[in-house]
CSV table of C-alpha atoms in Angstrom, one decimal:
chain,number,residue,atom,x,y,z
A,1,MET,CA,57.1,-26.3,-17.3
A,2,CYS,CA,57.8,-26.4,-13.5
A,3,ARG,CA,57.6,-23.9,-10.7
A,4,VAL,CA,59.8,-25.0,-7.8
A,5,TRP,CA,60.4,-23.9,-4.2
A,6,CYS,CA,63.6,-24.7,-2.4
A,7,ASP,CA,65.7,-23.6,0.6
A,8,SER,CA,69.4,-23.8,1.5
A,9,LYS,CA,69.0,-27.0,3.4
A,10,LYS,CA,66.6,-29.0,1.3
A,11,LEU,CA,66.7,-29.0,-2.5
A,12,LEU,CA,63.5,-29.0,-4.5
A,13,ASN,CA,61.1,-29.3,-1.5
A,14,TRP,CA,58.1,-29.3,-3.8
A,15,TYR,CA,57.1,-28.2,-7.3
A,16,SER,CA,54.1,-27.7,-9.5
A,17,VAL,CA,53.6,-28.4,-13.2
A,18,ILE,CA,52.4,-25.6,-15.4
A,19,LEU,CA,50.9,-26.4,-18.7
A,20,GLY,CA,52.0,-24.2,-21.7
A,21,ASP,CA,50.6,-23.6,-25.2
A,22,GLY,CA,51.9,-26.9,-26.6
A,23,TYR,CA,55.0,-25.5,-28.2
A,24,TRP,CA,58.7,-25.8,-27.3
A,25,GLY,CA,59.7,-22.2,-28.1
A,26,ALA,CA,60.8,-20.1,-31.0
A,27,PRO,CA,61.0,-16.4,-31.8
A,28,ASP,CA,57.9,-14.8,-33.4
A,29,GLY,CA,58.1,-12.2,-36.1
A,30,ASN,CA,58.2,-9.4,-33.5
A,31,GLY,CA,61.1,-11.0,-31.7
A,32,THR,CA,59.2,-12.3,-28.7
A,33,TRP,CA,59.4,-16.0,-27.8
A,34,ASN,CA,56.5,-18.4,-27.7
A,35,GLY,CA,56.1,-21.8,-26.1
A,36,MET,CA,57.9,-23.0,-22.9
A,37,ILE,CA,60.9,-20.8,-23.5
A,38,GLY,CA,58.6,-17.8,-23.7
A,39,MET,CA,57.1,-18.8,-20.3
A,40,LEU,CA,60.6,-18.8,-18.8
A,41,LEU,CA,61.3,-15.3,-20.2
A,42,ARG,CA,58.1,-14.1,-18.7
A,43,GLU,CA,59.0,-15.7,-15.4
A,44,GLU,CA,55.9,-17.9,-15.4
A,45,ALA,CA,58.1,-21.0,-14.6
A,46,ASP,CA,61.5,-21.8,-13.1
A,47,PHE,CA,62.7,-24.4,-15.7
A,48,GLY,CA,61.4,-26.2,-18.7
A,49,LEU,CA,61.4,-30.0,-18.8
A,50,GLY,CA,61.5,-30.3,-22.6
A,51,PRO,CA,64.0,-31.7,-23.5
A,52,PHE,CA,64.9,-28.9,-25.9
A,53,GLY,CA,67.3,-29.0,-28.8
A,54,MET,CA,70.4,-27.0,-28.0
A,55,THR,CA,70.8,-24.1,-30.5
A,56,HIS,CA,72.7,-20.8,-30.5
A,57,ALA,CA,69.5,-18.8,-30.8
A,58,ARG,CA,68.0,-20.4,-27.7
A,59,SER,CA,71.3,-20.1,-25.7
A,60,GLU,CA,71.1,-16.4,-26.0
A,61,VAL,CA,67.9,-16.1,-24.0
A,62,VAL,CA,68.0,-19.2,-21.7
A,63,ASP,CA,70.6,-21.5,-20.2
A,64,PHE,CA,70.8,-25.2,-21.0
A,65,THR,CA,71.5,-27.9,-18.5
A,66,MET,CA,73.8,-30.8,-19.1
A,67,PRO,CA,72.7,-32.6,-22.3
A,68,ILE,CA,70.5,-35.6,-21.7
A,69,PHE,CA,70.9,-37.3,-25.1
A,70,ARG,CA,71.8,-36.7,-28.7
A,71,GLU,CA,69.1,-37.1,-31.3
A,72,VAL,CA,68.4,-36.8,-35.0
A,73,LEU,CA,65.3,-36.3,-37.1
A,74,HIS,CA,63.9,-39.1,-39.3
A,75,ILE,CA,61.3,-39.1,-42.0
A,76,LEU,CA,58.2,-40.9,-40.8
A,77,VAL,CA,56.1,-42.1,-43.8
A,78,SER,CA,53.6,-44.9,-44.5
A,79,ARG,CA,55.2,-48.4,-44.6
A,80,PRO,CA,56.1,-49.4,-48.2
A,81,ARG,CA,54.1,-52.3,-49.6
A,82,PRO,CA,54.8,-54.7,-52.5
A,83,GLU,CA,53.1,-53.3,-55.6
A,84,PRO,CA,52.4,-55.2,-58.8
A,85,ASP,CA,54.5,-54.0,-61.7
A,86,PRO,CA,52.7,-54.8,-65.0
A,87,TRP,CA,55.9,-54.1,-67.0
A,88,GLY,CA,58.0,-56.3,-64.7
A,89,PHE,CA,58.6,-58.8,-67.6
A,90,LEU,CA,60.9,-56.2,-69.1
A,91,ALA,CA,62.8,-55.6,-65.8
A,92,PRO,CA,65.4,-58.4,-66.2
A,93,LEU,CA,67.1,-56.4,-69.0
A,94,SER,CA,67.7,-52.7,-69.1
A,95,TRP,CA,66.3,-50.7,-72.0
A,96,HIS,CA,69.9,-50.4,-73.4
A,97,VAL,CA,69.9,-54.2,-73.8
A,98,TRP,CA,66.5,-54.3,-75.5
A,99,VAL,CA,67.5,-51.6,-77.9
A,100,ALA,CA,70.8,-53.5,-78.6
A,101,LEU,CA,68.9,-56.7,-79.3
A,102,ALA,CA,66.6,-55.0,-81.7
A,103,LEU,CA,69.5,-53.4,-83.6
A,104,SER,CA,71.3,-56.7,-83.6
A,105,CYS,CA,68.4,-58.4,-85.3
A,106,LEU,CA,68.5,-55.8,-88.0
A,107,VAL,CA,72.3,-56.0,-88.4
A,108,ILE,CA,72.4,-59.8,-88.5
A,109,ALA,CA,69.6,-59.8,-91.2
A,110,VAL,CA,71.4,-57.3,-93.3
A,111,VAL,CA,74.7,-59.2,-93.0
A,112,ALA,CA,73.1,-62.5,-93.8
A,113,MET,CA,71.4,-61.0,-96.9
A,114,SER,CA,74.7,-59.4,-98.0
A,115,VAL,CA,76.5,-62.7,-97.8
A,116,VAL,CA,73.8,-64.4,-99.9
A,117,TRP,CA,73.9,-61.6,-102.5
A,118,THR,CA,77.7,-61.6,-102.6
A,119,LEU,CA,78.1,-65.4,-103.0
A,120,GLY,CA,74.9,-65.9,-105.0
A,121,PHE,CA,73.8,-68.9,-102.9
A,122,GLY,CA,73.3,-69.9,-99.3
A,123,GLY,CA,69.7,-68.8,-98.5
A,124,PRO,CA,66.9,-66.5,-99.5
A,125,SER,CA,67.7,-63.2,-101.1
A,126,SER,CA,64.9,-61.0,-99.6
A,127,ILE,CA,65.5,-59.0,-96.5
A,128,GLN,CA,62.0,-59.9,-95.2
A,129,GLN,CA,62.9,-63.6,-95.1
A,130,HIS,CA,66.2,-62.9,-93.3
A,131,LEU,CA,64.5,-60.7,-90.7
A,132,TRP,CA,61.9,-63.4,-90.1
A,133,ALA,CA,64.7,-66.0,-89.8
A,134,VAL,CA,66.6,-63.9,-87.2
A,135,TYR,CA,63.4,-63.2,-85.3
A,136,ARG,CA,62.6,-67.0,-85.2
A,137,VAL,CA,66.1,-67.7,-83.8
A,138,PHE,CA,65.5,-64.9,-81.2
A,139,LEU,CA,62.4,-66.8,-80.1
A,140,SER,CA,64.3,-70.2,-80.1
A,141,GLN,CA,62.4,-71.4,-83.1
A,142,THR,CA,63.9,-73.5,-86.0
A,143,LEU,CA,64.6,-72.0,-89.4
A,144,THR,CA,62.4,-72.9,-92.4
A,145,TRP,CA,65.5,-73.1,-94.6
A,146,VAL,CA,69.0,-74.5,-94.2
A,147,PRO,CA,71.8,-72.0,-94.6
A,148,ALA,CA,74.5,-73.1,-97.1
A,149,GLY,CA,78.1,-71.8,-97.1
A,150,LEU,CA,80.5,-71.5,-94.2
A,151,SER,CA,80.3,-67.7,-93.8
A,152,LEU,CA,76.4,-67.6,-93.5
A,153,ARG,CA,76.5,-70.5,-91.1
A,154,VAL,CA,79.1,-68.8,-88.9
A,155,THR,CA,77.0,-65.5,-88.9
A,156,LEU,CA,73.9,-67.4,-87.8
A,157,TRP,CA,75.8,-69.4,-85.3
A,158,LEU,CA,77.1,-66.2,-83.6
A,159,TRP,CA,73.6,-64.9,-83.4
A,160,LEU,CA,72.3,-68.2,-82.1
A,161,THR,CA,75.0,-68.2,-79.3
A,162,THR,CA,74.3,-64.6,-78.4
A,163,VAL,CA,70.5,-65.2,-78.2
A,164,LEU,CA,71.1,-68.4,-76.1
A,165,VAL,CA,73.2,-66.5,-73.5
A,166,VAL,CA,70.9,-63.5,-73.3
A,167,MET,CA,67.6,-65.4,-73.2
A,168,ARG,CA,68.8,-67.9,-70.6
A,169,SER,CA,69.9,-65.0,-68.4
A,170,TYR,CA,66.5,-63.3,-69.0
A,171,SER,CA,64.6,-66.4,-68.2
A,172,GLY,CA,66.4,-67.0,-64.9
A,173,ALA,CA,66.1,-63.3,-63.8
A,174,LEU,CA,62.4,-63.3,-64.7
A,175,THR,CA,61.7,-66.4,-62.7
A,176,SER,CA,63.4,-64.8,-59.7
A,177,LEU,CA,61.4,-61.6,-60.1
A,178,LEU,CA,58.1,-63.5,-60.3
A,179,ALA,CA,59.0,-65.5,-57.2
A,180,VAL,CA,60.3,-62.7,-55.0
A,181,ARG,CA,58.8,-59.2,-55.0
A,182,THR,CA,60.9,-56.3,-54.1
A,183,VAL,CA,59.5,-53.6,-51.7
A,184,PRO,CA,60.4,-50.2,-53.1
A,185,ILE,CA,61.4,-47.6,-50.4
A,186,LYS,CA,60.4,-44.3,-52.0
A,187,TYR,CA,61.2,-41.9,-49.1
A,188,ASP,CA,64.4,-42.8,-47.2
A,189,SER,CA,66.0,-39.4,-46.8
A,190,LEU,CA,65.3,-35.7,-46.7
A,191,GLU,CA,66.3,-35.4,-50.3
A,192,ASP,CA,63.7,-38.0,-51.4
A,193,VAL,CA,60.9,-36.0,-49.7
A,194,LEU,CA,62.0,-32.7,-51.2
A,195,LYS,CA,62.1,-34.2,-54.7
A,196,ASP,CA,58.4,-35.2,-54.5
A,197,SER,CA,56.4,-32.0,-54.6
A,198,SER,CA,53.1,-33.8,-54.1
A,199,ILE,CA,53.7,-35.1,-50.6
A,200,LYS,CA,52.6,-33.0,-47.7
A,201,LEU,CA,55.0,-32.2,-44.8
A,202,LEU,CA,54.1,-32.4,-41.1
A,203,LEU,CA,56.4,-31.0,-38.4
A,204,GLU,CA,56.3,-29.7,-34.9
A,205,GLY,CA,55.8,-26.0,-34.5
A,206,SER,CA,58.2,-23.6,-32.7
A,207,THR,CA,61.1,-26.1,-32.6
A,208,ALA,CA,64.8,-25.6,-33.1
A,209,LEU,CA,64.3,-26.7,-36.7
A,210,THR,CA,61.4,-24.3,-37.5
A,211,GLY,CA,63.4,-21.5,-35.9
A,212,HIS,CA,66.4,-22.3,-38.2
A,213,LEU,CA,64.1,-22.5,-41.3
A,214,GLN,CA,62.9,-19.0,-40.7
A,215,THR,CA,66.4,-17.7,-41.7
A,216,ALA,CA,67.6,-20.5,-44.1
A,217,LYS,CA,67.9,-19.3,-47.7
A,218,GLU,CA,70.3,-21.7,-49.4
A,219,GLY,CA,71.3,-25.3,-49.5
A,220,LEU,CA,69.3,-28.3,-48.4
A,221,TYR,CA,67.7,-26.4,-45.5
A,222,GLY,CA,66.8,-23.5,-47.8
A,223,GLN,CA,65.0,-26.0,-50.0
A,224,LEU,CA,63.3,-27.4,-47.0
A,225,ALA,CA,62.2,-24.0,-45.8
A,226,GLU,CA,60.6,-23.3,-49.2
A,227,ALA,CA,58.9,-26.7,-49.1
A,228,VAL,CA,57.5,-26.1,-45.6
A,229,ARG,CA,56.1,-22.7,-46.8
A,230,THR,CA,54.3,-24.2,-49.8
A,231,ARG,CA,53.2,-27.7,-48.6
A,232,GLY,CA,54.0,-27.9,-44.9
A,233,ARG,CA,52.0,-27.7,-41.8
A,234,THR,CA,53.2,-27.2,-38.2
A,235,ILE,CA,51.5,-29.0,-35.3
A,236,ARG,CA,51.6,-28.8,-31.6
A,237,ALA,CA,53.8,-31.3,-29.9
A,238,SER,CA,50.9,-32.9,-28.0
A,239,LYS,CA,49.1,-33.5,-31.3
A,240,MET,CA,51.9,-35.2,-33.3
A,241,GLN,CA,50.9,-38.8,-32.6
A,242,GLU,CA,47.3,-38.1,-33.4
A,243,GLU,CA,48.2,-36.4,-36.7
A,244,ALA,CA,50.5,-39.3,-37.6
A,245,TYR,CA,47.8,-41.9,-37.1
A,246,ALA,CA,45.3,-39.8,-39.1
A,247,HIS,CA,47.4,-38.9,-42.1
A,248,ILE,CA,50.6,-40.9,-42.6
A,249,PRO,CA,49.1,-44.4,-43.4
A,250,HIS,CA,47.4,-42.9,-46.5
A,251,GLY,CA,50.8,-42.4,-48.1
A,252,ARG,CA,50.5,-38.7,-49.0
A,253,HIS,CA,52.1,-37.2,-45.9
A,254,ALA,CA,55.6,-37.3,-44.3
A,255,MET,CA,56.4,-36.3,-40.8
A,256,PHE,CA,59.8,-35.1,-39.3
A,257,LEU,CA,60.2,-36.8,-36.0
A,258,GLU,CA,63.0,-37.9,-33.6
A,259,ALA,CA,63.8,-41.6,-33.3
A,260,VAL,CA,62.2,-41.7,-29.9
A,261,GLY,CA,59.0,-40.2,-31.3
A,262,CYS,CA,59.0,-42.6,-34.2
A,263,ASN,CA,59.4,-45.5,-31.8
A,264,LYS,CA,56.5,-44.2,-29.8
A,265,VAL,CA,54.3,-44.1,-32.8
A,266,TYR,CA,55.4,-47.6,-33.8
A,267,SER,CA,54.8,-49.1,-30.4
A,268,ASP,CA,51.4,-47.5,-29.6
A,269,HIS,CA,50.0,-48.2,-33.1
A,270,PHE,CA,51.0,-51.8,-32.9
A,271,SER,CA,49.7,-52.2,-29.4
A,272,ARG,CA,46.3,-51.0,-30.6
A,273,THR,CA,46.0,-52.6,-34.0
A,274,GLY,CA,48.7,-55.3,-34.3
A,275,GLN,CA,49.8,-53.8,-37.6
A,276,CYS,CA,52.9,-52.0,-38.8
A,277,ASP,CA,51.8,-49.1,-41.0
A,278,PHE,CA,54.7,-46.7,-40.5
A,279,TYR,CA,58.3,-46.6,-41.8
A,280,MET,CA,61.2,-44.6,-40.2
A,281,SER,CA,63.8,-43.5,-42.8
A,282,ARG,CA,67.4,-44.7,-42.5
A,283,GLY,CA,68.5,-41.2,-43.7
A,284,VAL,CA,68.7,-38.7,-40.9
A,285,PHE,CA,69.3,-34.9,-40.5
A,286,TRP,CA,69.3,-32.1,-38.0
A,287,LYS,CA,71.6,-33.6,-35.3
A,288,LEU,CA,71.2,-31.9,-32.0
A,289,PHE,CA,71.9,-32.4,-28.3
A,290,TYR,CA,68.9,-32.2,-26.0
A,291,ALA,CA,68.7,-30.7,-22.5
A,292,LEU,CA,66.4,-28.9,-20.0
A,293,VAL,CA,66.3,-25.1,-19.9
A,294,VAL,CA,66.4,-22.6,-17.1
A,295,PRO,CA,66.4,-18.8,-17.0
A,296,LYS,CA,69.7,-17.1,-17.4
A,297,ASP,CA,72.0,-17.5,-14.4
A,298,SER,CA,69.5,-19.6,-12.5
A,299,PRO,CA,70.9,-21.4,-9.4
A,300,LEU,CA,68.8,-24.4,-10.4
A,301,ARG,CA,71.1,-25.2,-13.3
A,302,GLU,CA,73.8,-26.9,-11.3
A,303,LEU,CA,71.3,-28.8,-9.1
A,304,ILE,CA,69.6,-30.2,-12.2
A,305,ASN,CA,72.9,-31.1,-13.8
A,306,ALA,CA,73.8,-33.3,-10.9
A,307,ARG,CA,70.6,-35.2,-11.2
A,308,ILE,CA,70.9,-35.5,-15.0
A,309,LEU,CA,74.5,-36.9,-14.6
A,310,ALA,CA,73.1,-39.6,-12.3
A,311,LEU,CA,70.3,-40.5,-14.7
A,312,ARG,CA,72.8,-40.8,-17.5
A,313,GLU,CA,75.5,-42.8,-15.6
A,314,PHE,CA,73.1,-45.3,-14.3
A,315,GLY,CA,71.1,-45.7,-17.5
A,316,ILE,CA,67.9,-44.6,-15.9
A,317,TYR,CA,66.7,-42.3,-18.7
A,318,GLU,CA,67.3,-45.0,-21.3
A,319,ARG,CA,65.3,-47.4,-19.2
A,320,TRP,CA,62.5,-45.0,-18.9
A,321,ALA,CA,62.4,-44.4,-22.6
A,322,LEU,CA,62.4,-48.1,-23.4
A,323,ASP,CA,59.5,-48.7,-21.0
A,324,GLN,CA,57.4,-46.3,-23.0
A,325,VAL,CA,57.8,-48.3,-26.2
A,326,PRO,CA,57.4,-52.0,-25.4
A,327,ASN,CA,56.3,-53.0,-28.9
A,328,ARG,CA,58.6,-50.9,-31.0
A,329,THR,CA,60.8,-53.9,-32.2
A,330,HIS,CA,57.9,-55.5,-34.0
A,331,CYS,CA,57.9,-52.9,-36.7
A,332,LEU,CA,61.5,-51.7,-36.9
A,333,LYS,CA,62.8,-54.2,-39.5
A,334,LEU,CA,61.4,-53.7,-42.9
A,335,PRO,CA,62.0,-56.6,-45.4
A,336,THR,CA,63.2,-55.4,-48.8
A,337,LYS,CA,62.1,-58.7,-50.5
A,338,LEU,CA,59.0,-60.8,-49.9
A,339,LYS,CA,58.4,-64.3,-51.1
A,340,LEU,CA,55.4,-64.6,-53.4
A,341,GLN,CA,52.7,-66.5,-51.5
A,342,GLU,CA,49.7,-65.6,-53.7
A,343,PRO,CA,48.9,-66.0,-57.4
A,344,TYR,CA,49.5,-63.0,-59.7
A,345,SER,CA,46.3,-61.1,-60.6
A,346,LEU,CA,45.4,-59.5,-63.8
A,347,LEU,CA,46.4,-56.2,-62.3
A,348,GLY,CA,50.0,-57.3,-62.1
A,349,LEU,CA,50.1,-58.8,-65.6
A,350,TRP,CA,47.8,-56.6,-67.7
A,351,ALA,CA,50.8,-55.3,-69.7
A,352,VAL,CA,51.5,-58.8,-71.0
A,353,PHE,CA,48.0,-59.2,-72.2
A,354,ALA,CA,48.0,-55.6,-73.6
A,355,LEU,CA,51.1,-56.6,-75.6
A,356,PHE,CA,49.4,-59.7,-76.8
A,357,GLY,CA,46.3,-57.8,-77.8
A,358,THR,CA,48.4,-55.2,-79.7
A,359,GLY,CA,50.1,-58.0,-81.6
A,360,MET,CA,46.8,-59.6,-82.5
A,361,ALA,CA,45.4,-56.2,-83.6
A,362,ILE,CA,48.4,-55.7,-85.9
A,363,ALA,CA,48.0,-59.2,-87.2
A,364,VAL,CA,44.4,-58.5,-88.1
A,365,ILE,CA,45.3,-55.3,-89.9
A,366,VAL,CA,48.0,-57.1,-91.9
A,367,PHE,CA,45.6,-59.9,-92.7
A,368,GLY,CA,43.0,-57.4,-93.9
A,369,LEU,CA,45.6,-55.7,-96.1
A,370,GLU,CA,46.6,-59.1,-97.6
A,371,LEU,CA,43.0,-60.0,-98.2
A,372,ILE,CA,42.4,-56.7,-100.0
A,373,THR,CA,45.5,-57.2,-102.1
A,374,ASN,CA,44.5,-60.7,-103.1
A,375,LEU,CA,41.0,-59.5,-104.0
A,376,LEU,CA,42.2,-56.6,-106.1
A,377,GLY,CA,45.0,-58.6,-107.7
A,378,PRO,CA,42.7,-60.7,-110.1
A,379,GLN,CA,40.7,-57.7,-111.1
A,380,GLU,CA,43.8,-55.9,-112.2
A,381,ARG,CA,45.0,-58.9,-114.2
A,382,ASP,CA,41.5,-59.0,-115.9
């Protein structure tokens, strides 16, 4: 906030900066305004630097200058990292394909057995042997018997061709997945954040957004208002970067911040640590123009507008903003795929070994049942 003194011959002879309470300004429950806008209404300052989001509610109590820029809010979250997927070996095929393959094994076995029963020759007559034969073909193994008869051979040839195409496709896709890991982006829009009720929300207090959320009841902003009430926390503008560094890298918080604020967090954090621990969502919301504020009918408005116009036309404001974030570009581009440069650990492949162990356990149980059956068999014959 600024207090200025001027006369008719010289504009803005000198000024003083007055510190406020750290908020932009929004109406309280009793109708009074807090923050810098409240200071203007109490005549504690002559204009507010802001810049402030231009809303109808604010325009009823103060005057806005010419807009300086247009801005949107992004979701600032922890930077996504490649995570091991123990069930990744199933990823090349959707569950619909896996179910279709299992049903196809059963259907081919039944058809093959029906052909043998109808013709009276061609292969084994038990369903167990046909199921085992179809399963061996699925694993690219040879048959223990030679099918006789054209119809049975055509049936098994069709199954062999289907398995060949599917498994070659599966093998190629699995190789690609093992060589290149995809980085999942979990929070890339406001809708993504609202769907996850476990993530905590951080936002500036007494802003144009929080003022709107006080009255929002329906739609996307109604959902956001409810989420802020249950799992949100408002922060002073001067504490936003500090809160971002303290909470967001852990992955359980999301912050609503303008692009210029996100870039500032990127740049300062990289300058200090050399790391990129934050991600700015591509999805945006709450589009507003931003300007300075003055009291109603203030003569300073036109004087400030002339200077804002000069700053915009000569690109001075953009230059100032870029000078504040020298290292922002190091972290802006997030790769969606990373080449694998380290061996897979047991953490990434435990599901494969779990499947192997389950199969061995079933084999041991079946072996025990067969052993018991063989031991009881001679006694029953005696």
